[in-house]
């Protein structure tokens, strides 16, 4: 009999989205005449821009003739895509090398798979509430996690505590689920702390394209010293609506080197290359063509248009909450609006209240960690019409 990885027994039952679906289905079965509006989704809804579609088609056509056919691609991704990403960073005044860029099928895989590079015995710091992937992938590997509180007191932006030593630190900014985003000074404190602890920061910048405030960093490498202590994960899922198309990238600076117990200097870039070439054969040429279009002037303008649409939805939601004096976070540099449940309700209690009285579906904060117990997440990824209608219903509810 195989001995199983019993760390899986330590995973909490992931009941968040199935429980939401269960409660919504029960409600609609009992109230078929009521129109339910879903603002709980973490998925985009607008179609891909025409430039991305054109390039995806070009990619398909290239496979149809022997002269342009593509088989296995280059290990880290096609040059045309990696250099487009280097240029994109350059526009934000961050300089990286294309050999530091690894193309993948998304940030979820990479943030999960990166754990392969680290021993079981590490102090892992993860903020609570959090994107559950960071937690579950470490539990699967049998690691202990030290949670740090993100709460109202620290505006959901926890800062380093020098009394705790860490080896690996997860940061997601702008944050899912709270929408909070670190400024440069705050991120600099994390970089300083990581350098002091000889730790590594795993930085998830999946929502960087939602940053409108020019002073906020869109990459951790905008912070001095970060190349010596941080890996950055990004994705075209939210930037370009690639949640179904699948493409992301991870940046591992050559400066990231740590000394092994044998005394040998190990490069994380080289280790990740080895890990990826062993377990992953890359993203299809077709998708990489579509991804490169995202970084073209025309493609990016189309992506910005979709992002703007979601940002306007976010404004409708946050204005509606402001009007009701409901405390909220996010919504400006993020597609998420994270607010305190009115009347001191618990997040599941509020979920039911909102479903039954306004037929609006959101995500209970408790699903992201204990500090989400009294909070609720609405997303701007719905249609304009539904967003307006949902906020009108909420407006009536809290007269
Ligand atoms: C949506 C999201 C991603 C993107 O994941 P993909 O696998 O690239 O679709 C990454 N991190 C967070 C926190 C997210 O919410």
Tab-separated table of C-alpha atoms and ligand atoms in Angstrom:
chain	number	residue	atom	x	y	z
A	1	UNK	CA	0.000	0.000	0.000
A	2	UNK	CA	1.399	3.428	-0.831
A	3	UNK	CA	2.032	5.684	2.119
A	4	UNK	CA	0.072	8.809	1.343
A	5	UNK	CA	1.055	12.402	1.895
A	6	UNK	CA	-0.945	12.728	5.061
A	7	UNK	CA	-0.302	16.438	5.193
A	8	UNK	CA	-3.471	16.544	3.101
A	9	UNK	CA	-5.333	15.559	6.263
A	10	UNK	CA	-4.282	18.893	7.731
A	11	UNK	CA	-5.980	20.934	5.005
A	12	UNK	CA	-9.120	22.713	6.071
A	13	UNK	CA	-12.136	21.664	4.049
A	14	UNK	CA	-12.307	24.220	1.248
A	15	UNK	CA	-15.964	24.891	1.545
A	16	UNK	CA	-16.076	28.626	0.785
A	17	UNK	CA	-17.212	28.669	-2.831
A	18	UNK	CA	-19.160	25.411	-2.622
A	19	UNK	CA	-20.984	26.668	0.462
A	20	UNK	CA	-21.806	29.935	-1.345
A	21	UNK	CA	-23.122	27.983	-4.350
A	22	UNK	CA	-25.118	25.721	-2.059
A	23	UNK	CA	-26.813	28.634	-0.249
A	24	UNK	CA	-27.502	30.528	-3.498
A	25	UNK	CA	-28.975	27.425	-5.161
A	26	UNK	CA	-31.215	26.764	-2.179
A	27	UNK	CA	-32.397	30.370	-2.274
A	28	UNK	CA	-33.128	30.444	-6.013
A	29	UNK	CA	-34.953	27.106	-5.808
A	30	UNK	CA	-37.218	28.526	-3.115
A	31	UNK	CA	-37.553	31.947	-4.814
A	32	UNK	CA	-37.461	31.317	-8.577
A	33	UNK	CA	-38.971	34.742	-9.358
A	34	UNK	CA	-36.177	36.695	-7.653
A	35	UNK	CA	-33.212	37.977	-9.662
A	36	UNK	CA	-29.966	37.203	-7.853
A	37	UNK	CA	-26.933	39.417	-8.597
A	38	UNK	CA	-23.509	37.853	-8.108
A	39	UNK	CA	-20.765	40.193	-6.994
A	40	UNK	CA	-18.753	37.501	-5.275
A	41	UNK	CA	-16.876	36.359	-8.336
A	42	UNK	CA	-13.110	36.646	-8.512
A	43	UNK	CA	-13.227	36.045	-12.242
A	44	UNK	CA	-13.288	38.630	-15.012
A	45	UNK	CA	-16.318	38.821	-17.313
A	46	UNK	CA	-15.420	41.083	-20.271
A	47	UNK	CA	-14.167	39.383	-23.459
A	48	UNK	CA	-10.559	39.623	-24.661
A	49	UNK	CA	-9.641	42.690	-26.711
A	50	UNK	CA	-9.523	42.333	-30.503
A	51	UNK	CA	-5.721	42.672	-30.654
A	52	UNK	CA	-5.275	39.660	-28.359
A	53	UNK	CA	-7.815	37.700	-30.422
A	54	UNK	CA	-6.018	38.594	-33.675
A	55	UNK	CA	-2.668	37.433	-32.298
A	56	UNK	CA	-4.171	34.217	-30.906
A	57	UNK	CA	-5.496	33.500	-34.389
A	58	UNK	CA	-2.081	34.281	-35.916
A	59	UNK	CA	-0.599	31.809	-33.475
A	60	UNK	CA	-3.006	29.105	-34.602
A	61	UNK	CA	-2.284	29.804	-38.276
A	62	UNK	CA	1.468	29.521	-37.685
A	63	UNK	CA	0.973	25.894	-36.657
A	64	UNK	CA	-0.687	25.097	-39.983
A	65	UNK	CA	2.412	25.198	-42.151
A	66	UNK	CA	5.792	23.495	-41.901
A	67	UNK	CA	7.736	26.791	-42.268
A	68	UNK	CA	6.161	28.408	-39.248
A	69	UNK	CA	5.237	25.356	-37.184
A	70	UNK	CA	6.223	25.410	-33.492
A	71	UNK	CA	6.818	22.415	-31.256
A	72	UNK	CA	8.301	22.625	-27.765
A	73	UNK	CA	9.157	26.239	-27.048
A	74	UNK	CA	12.200	27.757	-25.306
A	75	UNK	CA	12.534	26.734	-21.641
A	76	UNK	CA	11.605	30.039	-20.006
A	77	UNK	CA	9.183	31.192	-22.700
A	78	UNK	CA	9.556	32.841	-26.118
A	79	UNK	CA	11.976	35.750	-26.341
A	80	UNK	CA	9.359	37.996	-27.918
A	81	UNK	CA	7.190	37.658	-24.809
A	82	UNK	CA	9.975	37.864	-22.233
A	83	UNK	CA	11.426	41.003	-23.835
A	84	UNK	CA	7.933	42.534	-24.018
A	85	UNK	CA	7.682	42.002	-20.249
A	86	UNK	CA	11.127	43.519	-19.687
A	87	UNK	CA	9.976	46.604	-21.657
A	88	UNK	CA	6.754	46.761	-19.643
A	89	UNK	CA	8.768	46.877	-16.406
A	90	UNK	CA	11.047	49.458	-17.956
A	91	UNK	CA	8.039	51.722	-18.582
A	92	UNK	CA	7.430	51.544	-14.838
A	93	UNK	CA	11.086	52.424	-14.206
A	94	UNK	CA	12.063	48.941	-13.089
A	95	UNK	CA	14.935	47.201	-14.800
A	96	UNK	CA	14.990	43.423	-15.059
A	97	UNK	CA	16.700	41.021	-17.457
A	98	UNK	CA	14.828	38.685	-19.759
A	99	UNK	CA	16.773	35.723	-18.305
A	100	UNK	CA	15.104	36.563	-14.986
A	101	UNK	CA	11.611	36.122	-16.488
A	102	UNK	CA	9.869	32.734	-16.563
A	103	UNK	CA	6.613	32.375	-18.527
A	104	UNK	CA	4.022	30.056	-17.027
A	105	UNK	CA	0.379	29.104	-17.175
A	106	UNK	CA	-0.444	31.447	-14.314
A	107	UNK	CA	0.410	32.800	-10.915
A	108	UNK	CA	-1.543	30.190	-9.002
A	109	UNK	CA	0.710	27.409	-10.299
A	110	UNK	CA	3.873	29.410	-9.709
A	111	UNK	CA	3.019	30.625	-6.200
A	112	UNK	CA	2.171	27.017	-5.354
A	113	UNK	CA	5.086	25.328	-7.111
A	114	UNK	CA	7.724	27.704	-5.746
A	115	UNK	CA	7.477	25.790	-2.459
A	116	UNK	CA	9.503	23.029	-4.222
A	117	UNK	CA	12.617	25.174	-3.785
A	118	UNK	CA	12.407	25.351	-0.011
A	119	UNK	CA	12.976	22.888	2.789
A	120	UNK	CA	10.127	21.806	5.025
A	121	UNK	CA	11.872	23.457	7.924
A	122	UNK	CA	11.329	27.189	7.383
A	123	UNK	CA	9.468	29.897	9.244
A	124	UNK	CA	6.708	30.939	6.831
A	125	UNK	CA	4.982	34.260	7.419
A	126	UNK	CA	1.544	34.667	5.863
A	127	UNK	CA	-0.902	37.512	6.460
A	128	UNK	CA	-4.459	36.686	7.527
A	129	UNK	CA	-6.834	37.178	5.643
A	130	UNK	CA	-5.183	35.721	2.562
A	131	UNK	CA	-5.457	34.126	-0.881
A	132	UNK	CA	-5.799	30.486	0.265
A	133	UNK	CA	-3.216	29.096	-2.212
A	134	UNK	CA	-0.239	30.264	-0.113
A	135	UNK	CA	-1.593	28.507	2.955
A	136	UNK	CA	-2.715	25.239	1.404
A	137	UNK	CA	0.416	24.645	-0.691
A	138	UNK	CA	2.569	24.964	2.418
A	139	UNK	CA	0.304	22.668	4.422
A	140	UNK	CA	0.544	20.090	1.617
A	141	UNK	CA	4.302	20.149	2.129
A	142	UNK	CA	3.961	19.744	5.875
A	143	UNK	CA	5.111	23.235	6.809
A	144	UNK	CA	4.107	25.226	9.858
A	145	UNK	CA	2.731	28.681	9.145
A	146	UNK	CA	3.037	31.786	11.282
A	147	UNK	CA	0.117	34.080	10.566
A	148	UNK	CA	0.373	37.826	10.907
A	149	UNK	CA	-2.765	39.838	11.500
A	150	UNK	CA	-4.061	42.135	8.792
A	151	UNK	CA	-6.891	44.044	10.409
A	152	UNK	CA	-8.647	47.358	10.695
A	153	UNK	CA	-5.992	48.682	13.092
A	154	UNK	CA	-3.225	48.304	10.519
A	155	UNK	CA	-5.529	49.121	7.590
A	156	UNK	CA	-5.044	45.521	6.429
A	157	UNK	CA	-1.378	46.302	5.755
A	158	UNK	CA	0.590	44.450	8.439
A	159	UNK	CA	4.171	45.634	8.997
A	160	UNK	CA	7.200	43.561	9.989
A	161	UNK	CA	7.736	42.600	13.601
A	162	UNK	CA	11.440	42.276	14.371
A	163	UNK	CA	10.660	40.043	17.377
A	164	UNK	CA	9.647	37.301	14.977
A	165	UNK	CA	12.252	35.712	12.728
A	166	UNK	CA	10.991	34.687	9.266
A	167	UNK	CA	12.558	32.778	6.376
A	168	UNK	CA	9.793	33.106	3.813
A	169	UNK	CA	7.297	35.967	3.654
A	170	UNK	CA	4.197	36.098	1.449
A	171	UNK	CA	2.971	39.522	0.349
A	172	UNK	CA	0.111	40.202	-2.061
A	173	UNK	CA	-0.307	43.866	-2.996
A	174	UNK	CA	-2.815	45.128	-4.077
A	175	UNK	CA	-4.332	42.483	-1.894
A	176	UNK	CA	-6.891	39.832	-2.540
A	177	UNK	CA	-9.249	39.851	-0.619
A	178	UNK	CA	-8.806	43.213	1.164
A	179	UNK	CA	-7.889	45.498	-1.743
A	180	UNK	CA	-5.240	47.171	0.431
A	181	UNK	CA	-1.985	48.194	-1.307
A	182	UNK	CA	1.419	48.947	0.229
A	183	UNK	CA	3.193	52.201	-0.552
A	184	UNK	CA	6.935	52.380	-1.234
A	185	UNK	CA	7.921	53.254	2.330
A	186	UNK	CA	5.956	50.335	3.720
A	187	UNK	CA	7.335	47.883	1.190
A	188	UNK	CA	10.835	49.203	1.908
A	189	UNK	CA	10.291	48.186	5.554
A	190	UNK	CA	9.477	44.657	4.437
A	191	UNK	CA	12.518	44.549	2.165
A	192	UNK	CA	14.747	45.784	5.007
A	193	UNK	CA	13.275	43.192	7.343
A	194	UNK	CA	13.788	40.418	4.773
A	195	UNK	CA	17.402	41.455	4.201
A	196	UNK	CA	18.032	41.621	7.953
A	197	UNK	CA	16.563	38.114	8.400
A	198	UNK	CA	18.225	36.738	5.256
A	199	UNK	CA	14.661	35.851	4.277
A	200	UNK	CA	12.865	35.756	0.966
A	201	UNK	CA	9.706	37.652	0.023
A	202	UNK	CA	7.282	35.920	-2.330
A	203	UNK	CA	5.527	38.912	-3.858
A	204	UNK	CA	2.253	38.442	-5.717
A	205	UNK	CA	1.540	41.418	-7.955
A	206	UNK	CA	-1.411	39.895	-9.834
A	207	UNK	CA	-3.387	43.132	-9.377
A	208	UNK	CA	-0.661	45.664	-10.240
A	209	UNK	CA	-2.609	46.846	-13.282
A	210	UNK	CA	-5.370	48.136	-10.987
A	211	UNK	CA	-3.028	50.624	-9.343
A	212	UNK	CA	-4.046	54.152	-10.288
A	213	UNK	CA	-2.073	56.055	-7.664
A	214	UNK	CA	1.205	56.939	-9.430
A	215	UNK	CA	3.088	56.888	-6.125
A	216	UNK	CA	2.296	53.265	-5.378
A	217	UNK	CA	4.844	50.659	-6.487
A	218	UNK	CA	3.653	48.264	-9.202
A	219	UNK	CA	6.545	45.909	-8.655
A	220	UNK	CA	8.553	45.072	-5.553
A	221	UNK	CA	11.671	45.774	-7.608
A	222	UNK	CA	10.766	49.453	-7.440
A	223	UNK	CA	12.191	49.121	-3.924
A	224	UNK	CA	15.934	49.273	-3.407
A	225	UNK	CA	17.369	45.949	-2.232
A	226	UNK	CA	14.400	43.875	-3.408
A	227	UNK	CA	16.453	42.028	-6.004
A	228	UNK	CA	18.408	40.509	-3.141
A	229	UNK	CA	15.357	39.218	-1.308
A	230	UNK	CA	12.262	38.921	-3.515
A	231	UNK	CA	10.620	36.789	-6.158
A	232	UNK	CA	7.733	38.427	-8.017
A	233	UNK	CA	4.720	36.598	-9.442
A	234	UNK	CA	2.418	38.223	-11.933
A	235	UNK	CA	-0.359	37.128	-14.214
A	236	UNK	CA	-2.315	38.245	-17.234
A	237	UNK	CA	-5.504	36.927	-15.640
A	238	UNK	CA	-6.660	40.250	-14.225
A	239	UNK	CA	-4.518	42.517	-16.447
A	240	UNK	CA	-5.882	41.158	-19.696
A	241	UNK	CA	-8.770	38.845	-18.846
A	242	UNK	CA	-6.621	35.720	-19.300
A	243	UNK	CA	-8.263	33.715	-16.497
A	244	UNK	CA	-9.347	31.116	-19.053
A	245	UNK	CA	-6.569	31.665	-21.606
A	246	UNK	CA	-3.883	31.061	-18.922
A	247	UNK	CA	-0.597	32.935	-18.877
A	248	UNK	CA	1.535	34.409	-16.127
A	249	UNK	CA	5.163	35.106	-15.341
A	250	UNK	CA	7.566	34.905	-12.458
A	251	UNK	CA	10.662	37.010	-11.990
A	252	UNK	CA	13.642	35.541	-10.166
A	253	UNK	CA	16.597	37.943	-10.060
A	254	UNK	CA	20.093	36.515	-10.576
A	255	UNK	CA	21.116	38.239	-7.341
A	256	UNK	CA	18.982	35.804	-5.337
A	257	UNK	CA	21.590	33.417	-3.983
A	258	UNK	CA	21.694	31.529	-0.729
A	259	UNK	CA	24.407	29.360	0.775
A	260	UNK	CA	23.577	25.649	1.039
A	261	UNK	CA	24.628	23.536	4.035
A	262	UNK	CA	27.461	22.175	1.873
A	263	UNK	CA	28.788	25.712	1.498
A	264	UNK	CA	27.780	25.877	-2.147
A	265	UNK	CA	26.127	29.074	-3.379
A	266	UNK	CA	22.708	28.258	-4.832
A	267	UNK	CA	20.924	30.501	-7.312
A	268	UNK	CA	17.130	30.490	-7.020
A	269	UNK	CA	16.924	31.441	-10.696
A	270	UNK	CA	18.913	28.313	-11.650
A	271	UNK	CA	16.919	26.127	-9.246
A	272	UNK	CA	13.601	27.369	-10.638
A	273	UNK	CA	14.820	26.815	-14.181
A	274	UNK	CA	15.709	23.249	-13.209
A	275	UNK	CA	12.376	22.757	-11.454
A	276	UNK	CA	10.375	24.098	-14.399
A	277	UNK	CA	12.291	22.226	-17.096
A	278	UNK	CA	11.833	19.027	-15.105
A	279	UNK	CA	8.141	19.346	-14.328
A	280	UNK	CA	6.715	21.782	-16.906
A	281	UNK	CA	6.918	22.041	-20.677
A	282	UNK	CA	5.809	25.596	-21.121
A	283	UNK	CA	2.852	27.602	-22.356
A	284	UNK	CA	1.611	27.067	-25.892
A	285	UNK	CA	2.975	29.253	-28.682
A	286	UNK	CA	-0.587	30.364	-29.401
A	287	UNK	CA	-1.134	31.697	-25.892
A	288	UNK	CA	2.294	33.338	-25.787
A	289	UNK	CA	1.410	35.178	-29.019
A	290	UNK	CA	-1.799	36.373	-27.383
A	291	UNK	CA	0.135	37.324	-24.247
A	292	UNK	CA	2.688	39.360	-26.193
A	293	UNK	CA	-0.218	41.317	-27.710
A	294	UNK	CA	-1.140	42.457	-24.186
A	295	UNK	CA	2.147	44.381	-24.033
A	296	UNK	CA	1.742	46.027	-27.448
A	297	UNK	CA	0.446	49.602	-27.508
A	298	UNK	CA	-2.824	48.574	-29.112
A	299	UNK	CA	-3.338	45.518	-26.905
A	300	UNK	CA	-2.524	47.375	-23.698
A	301	UNK	CA	-4.937	50.190	-24.608
A	302	UNK	CA	-7.691	47.597	-24.973
A	303	UNK	CA	-6.778	45.969	-21.667
A	304	UNK	CA	-6.791	49.384	-19.970
A	305	UNK	CA	-10.280	49.971	-21.317
A	306	UNK	CA	-11.573	46.804	-19.640
A	307	UNK	CA	-9.735	47.627	-16.419
A	308	UNK	CA	-11.298	51.093	-16.493
A	309	UNK	CA	-14.736	49.520	-16.769
A	310	UNK	CA	-14.079	47.428	-13.646
A	311	UNK	CA	-12.620	50.457	-11.860
A	312	UNK	CA	-15.807	52.407	-12.545
A	313	UNK	CA	-17.787	49.509	-11.087
A	314	UNK	CA	-15.515	49.604	-8.034
A	315	UNK	CA	-16.257	53.310	-7.654
A	316	UNK	CA	-20.007	52.699	-7.827
A	317	UNK	CA	-19.667	50.114	-5.058
A	318	UNK	CA	-17.411	52.204	-2.822
A	319	UNK	CA	-19.510	55.359	-3.307
A	320	UNK	CA	-22.577	53.366	-2.327
A	321	UNK	CA	-20.897	52.135	0.845
A	322	UNK	CA	-19.570	55.609	1.723
A	323	UNK	CA	-23.070	56.982	1.449
A	324	UNK	CA	-24.176	54.457	4.077
A	325	UNK	CA	-21.178	55.185	6.313
A	326	UNK	CA	-19.975	51.627	5.930
A	327	UNK	CA	-16.232	51.326	6.547
A	328	UNK	CA	-14.484	49.827	3.542
A	329	UNK	CA	-10.986	49.137	2.223
A	330	UNK	CA	-9.762	48.766	-1.354
A	331	UNK	CA	-11.842	49.717	-4.365
A	332	UNK	CA	-9.345	52.324	-5.574
A	333	UNK	CA	-6.187	50.481	-6.537
A	334	UNK	CA	-7.971	47.149	-6.595
A	335	UNK	CA	-11.022	45.439	-8.103
A	336	UNK	CA	-12.043	44.339	-4.592
A	337	UNK	CA	-14.045	46.215	-2.000
A	338	UNK	CA	-13.649	44.829	1.507
A	339	UNK	CA	-16.047	46.217	4.071
A	340	UNK	CA	-17.147	45.771	7.615
A	341	UNK	CA	-20.464	43.949	7.888
A	342	UNK	CA	-23.108	46.398	9.111
A	343	UNK	CA	-24.645	46.023	12.570
A	344	UNK	CA	-21.738	43.939	13.825
A	345	UNK	CA	-22.913	40.926	11.841
A	346	UNK	CA	-20.637	37.956	11.201
A	347	UNK	CA	-19.686	37.497	7.566
A	348	UNK	CA	-21.848	34.410	6.953
A	349	UNK	CA	-24.737	35.999	8.788
A	350	UNK	CA	-24.385	39.054	6.554
A	351	UNK	CA	-24.108	36.820	3.491
A	352	UNK	CA	-27.525	35.310	4.281
A	353	UNK	CA	-28.988	38.695	5.156
A	354	UNK	CA	-27.857	40.218	1.863
A	355	UNK	CA	-29.013	37.219	-0.169
A	356	UNK	CA	-32.441	37.087	1.464
A	357	UNK	CA	-33.152	40.807	1.556
A	358	UNK	CA	-31.363	42.203	-1.495
A	359	UNK	CA	-30.613	39.085	-3.576
A	360	UNK	CA	-26.978	40.166	-3.793
A	361	UNK	CA	-24.203	37.587	-3.485
A	362	UNK	CA	-20.768	38.481	-2.146
A	363	UNK	CA	-17.968	36.584	-0.430
A	364	UNK	CA	-17.893	36.198	3.361
A	365	UNK	CA	-14.573	37.382	4.757
A	366	UNK	CA	-14.345	34.382	7.094
A	367	UNK	CA	-13.453	32.291	4.044
A	368	UNK	CA	-10.079	34.075	3.843
A	369	UNK	CA	-9.041	33.757	7.478
A	370	UNK	CA	-10.018	34.625	11.029
A	371	UNK	CA	-9.505	38.366	10.522
A	372	UNK	CA	-12.187	38.253	7.838
A	373	UNK	CA	-14.827	37.135	10.343
A	374	UNK	CA	-16.619	40.504	10.373
A	375	UNK	CA	-15.844	41.533	6.790
A	376	UNK	CA	-17.309	41.008	3.363
A	377	UNK	CA	-15.863	41.161	-0.163
A	378	UNK	CA	-17.632	42.558	-3.212
A	379	UNK	CA	-15.933	42.543	-6.596
A	380	UNK	CA	-16.090	44.946	-9.499
A	381	UNK	CA	-16.028	42.140	-12.088
A	382	UNK	CA	-19.797	42.145	-12.663
A	383	UNK	CA	-21.655	44.032	-15.378
A	384	UNK	CA	-22.330	47.757	-14.982
A	385	UNK	CA	-26.055	47.177	-14.939
A	386	UNK	CA	-25.834	44.552	-12.189
A	387	UNK	CA	-23.412	46.628	-10.133
A	388	UNK	CA	-25.725	49.641	-10.201
A	389	UNK	CA	-28.752	47.513	-9.379
A	390	UNK	CA	-26.966	45.717	-6.530
A	391	UNK	CA	-25.926	49.003	-4.941
A	392	UNK	CA	-29.439	50.418	-5.316
A	393	UNK	CA	-30.768	47.401	-3.442
A	394	UNK	CA	-28.134	47.765	-0.719
A	395	UNK	CA	-28.998	51.469	-0.492
A	396	UNK	CA	-32.635	50.607	0.215
A	397	UNK	CA	-31.693	47.921	2.706
A	398	UNK	CA	-29.797	50.272	4.994
A	399	UNK	CA	-32.115	53.266	4.879
B	1	LIG	C1	-6.384	35.873	-9.508
B	1	LIG	C2	-5.154	35.791	-8.690
B	1	LIG	C3	-3.961	35.336	-9.242
B	1	LIG	C4	-3.885	34.906	-10.676
B	1	LIG	O1	-3.824	33.535	-10.769
B	1	LIG	P1	-3.730	32.869	-12.206
B	1	LIG	O2	-3.365	31.453	-11.889
B	1	LIG	O3	-2.652	33.569	-12.945
B	1	LIG	O4	-5.072	32.987	-12.857
B	1	LIG	C5	-2.810	35.315	-8.453
B	1	LIG	N1	-2.843	35.726	-7.177
B	1	LIG	C6	-3.970	36.179	-6.612
B	1	LIG	C7	-3.925	36.656	-5.213
B	1	LIG	C8	-5.154	36.211	-7.335
B	1	LIG	O5	-6.282	36.646	-6.756
